[in-house]
Amino acid sequence: MGVFSKTCEYGIRAVLFIAHKTASGGRVGIKEIATGIDSPEHFLAKILQDLSRKGLVQSAKGPNGGFYLDGKALRRPLSEVVEAIDGDGLFTGCALGLKQCSEINPCPLHNQFKLIRTEIQDLLQNAEIGTFNNELALGIRSLKR
Amino acid sequence: MGVFSKTCEYGIRAVLFIAHKTASGGRVGIKEIATGIDSPEHFLAKILQDLSRKGLVQSAKGPNGGFYLDGKALRRPLSEVVEAIDGDGLFTGCALGLKQCSEINPCPLHNQFKLIRTEIQDLLQNAEIGTFNNELALGIRSLKR
DNA sequence: GAAATAAAAGAGTTTTTTATCTTTTATTAA
DNA sequence: TTAATAAAAGATAAAAAACTCTTTTATTTC
Ligand code: FES
Ligand code: FES
C-alpha cells in the first residue's frame, strides 16, 4: 500500500505527462497518455473525465482533440490533483485511523506523524505541475515502469 | 486514504492496547481489545490470529486466556507490525506507483519523497511497542475515537 | 470428565477499488 | 452532409479489502 491510491497515482502521472507532451501547444490523446504512463486506457479515461469536470485538465473532442492544460492548470500544485482524487485524508487524517486527528485526543504517533504529514503536504503544495516539464524533456525523470 | 490500511491501523492500535493492558502481567480478551480500540471484533480477531502466528503477539486459550506480549514482543518496533500486515511497500515503493523505485529511473517526486519515506520508516523503527505504555496509562494518548 | 471459557479456524458477505467493454455525443474536415 | 476522430458517458466485471457469523480446538476449573 502506497501513500496514494492507484487512481491517484495514475492521475498524477497522467497530468504530468499531459503537461510535458503539450508544452509547446497541441493536445494529446488518451491512448498516447495511457501508453506513456503505462496505465489501463479505459480506467485512465474515467480518471481524466473526472479531473476534466473539476477543471484540473482541459479536453477537446473530435479530430485534433485530446487533453491539454491551460495556463492556470499548469501552475496548479500537485496537491490539488491529490485532493481531487483521494481527498484531504492524507493531509489531515490520523495515522492510526482515529476518527479525528487532534491535539486534545492524540494517538501515540500524533506528534511525530503530524510533522511528516505536513512535509508531504508541503512537498505537494510546492510542486507545480508545469515545473517537471524540463526534467521530463531531458529524460531524467520517468512516468512509466 | 491514510498511509496504513485499515487492517494495519487496527493491528497497531491492538498491539499497543495489549501492551498497555498487560503491562503488569495477565491477559486481555478479544472483546475488551475490540471495545478498547473501537474496532470490529471478529475482524480484529483475524488480524490478531495472523500476528500471533507470526509471533508478534502471544495468546492463550481457555479461562484466563487472552492476548499478551512477551518481553521480546514488547521491545519490537512498530515497523515490524506494519511490515507483517502491509508489507514493506511504504518503505521501499515509488510514490507514483512505478514498479520499482530507483535512482536510475526515478519518478518526478523521487528525490523529495525518498526523504519522507525514510522519515516514516525511522519513526516506526524507533517506536518500540512497550514505550507507549506510560503515556497510555497517563491517559494522554488515545487508541479510540 | 463435564462444563465453561476463549482463541483459532472456516466459510461466508458486503463494500470499495480497479479495470473493461460498449454506446453516445461533440467536433472537424473533406 | 457525410465520414472520421476522439472524448464522455454508461454499464458491467473482476479483484481486493473490510467485515460477519459459525464451528472447532485447546485450556482451565470444578
Ligand atoms: S491523532 Fe493520530 S495522527 Fe493525530
Ligand atoms: S521512483 Fe518514485 S519514489 Fe523513487
Coordinates of N, CA and C and ligand atoms in Angstrom, one line a residue, chain A residues 94-95 101-102 106-107 110 113, ligand 1:
Chain A
C94 N -5.7 11.0 10.9 CA -4.9 10.3 11.9 C -4.1 9.1 11.3
A95 N -2.9 9.0 11.7 CA -2.0 7.9 11.2 C -2.7 6.5 11.6
C101 N -8.1 13.5 14.0 CA -6.7 13.8 14.5 C -6.8 15.1 15.3
S102 N -6.3 15.1 16.5 CA -6.4 16.3 17.3 C -5.4 16.3 18.4
P106 N -4.9 12.9 21.1 CA -3.9 12.4 20.1 C -3.6 10.9 20.3
C107 N -3.3 10.3 19.1 CA -2.9 8.9 19.1 C -1.4 8.9 19.5
H110 N 0.9 10.7 17.0 CA 0.5 12.0 16.6 C 1.6 13.0 16.4
F113 N 4.0 12.1 13.7 CA 3.3 11.9 12.4 C 2.9 13.2 11.8
Ligands
FES1 S1 -4.3 11.7 16.4 FE1 -3.3 10.3 15.2 S2 -2.0 11.5 14.0 FE2 -3.1 13.0 15.1

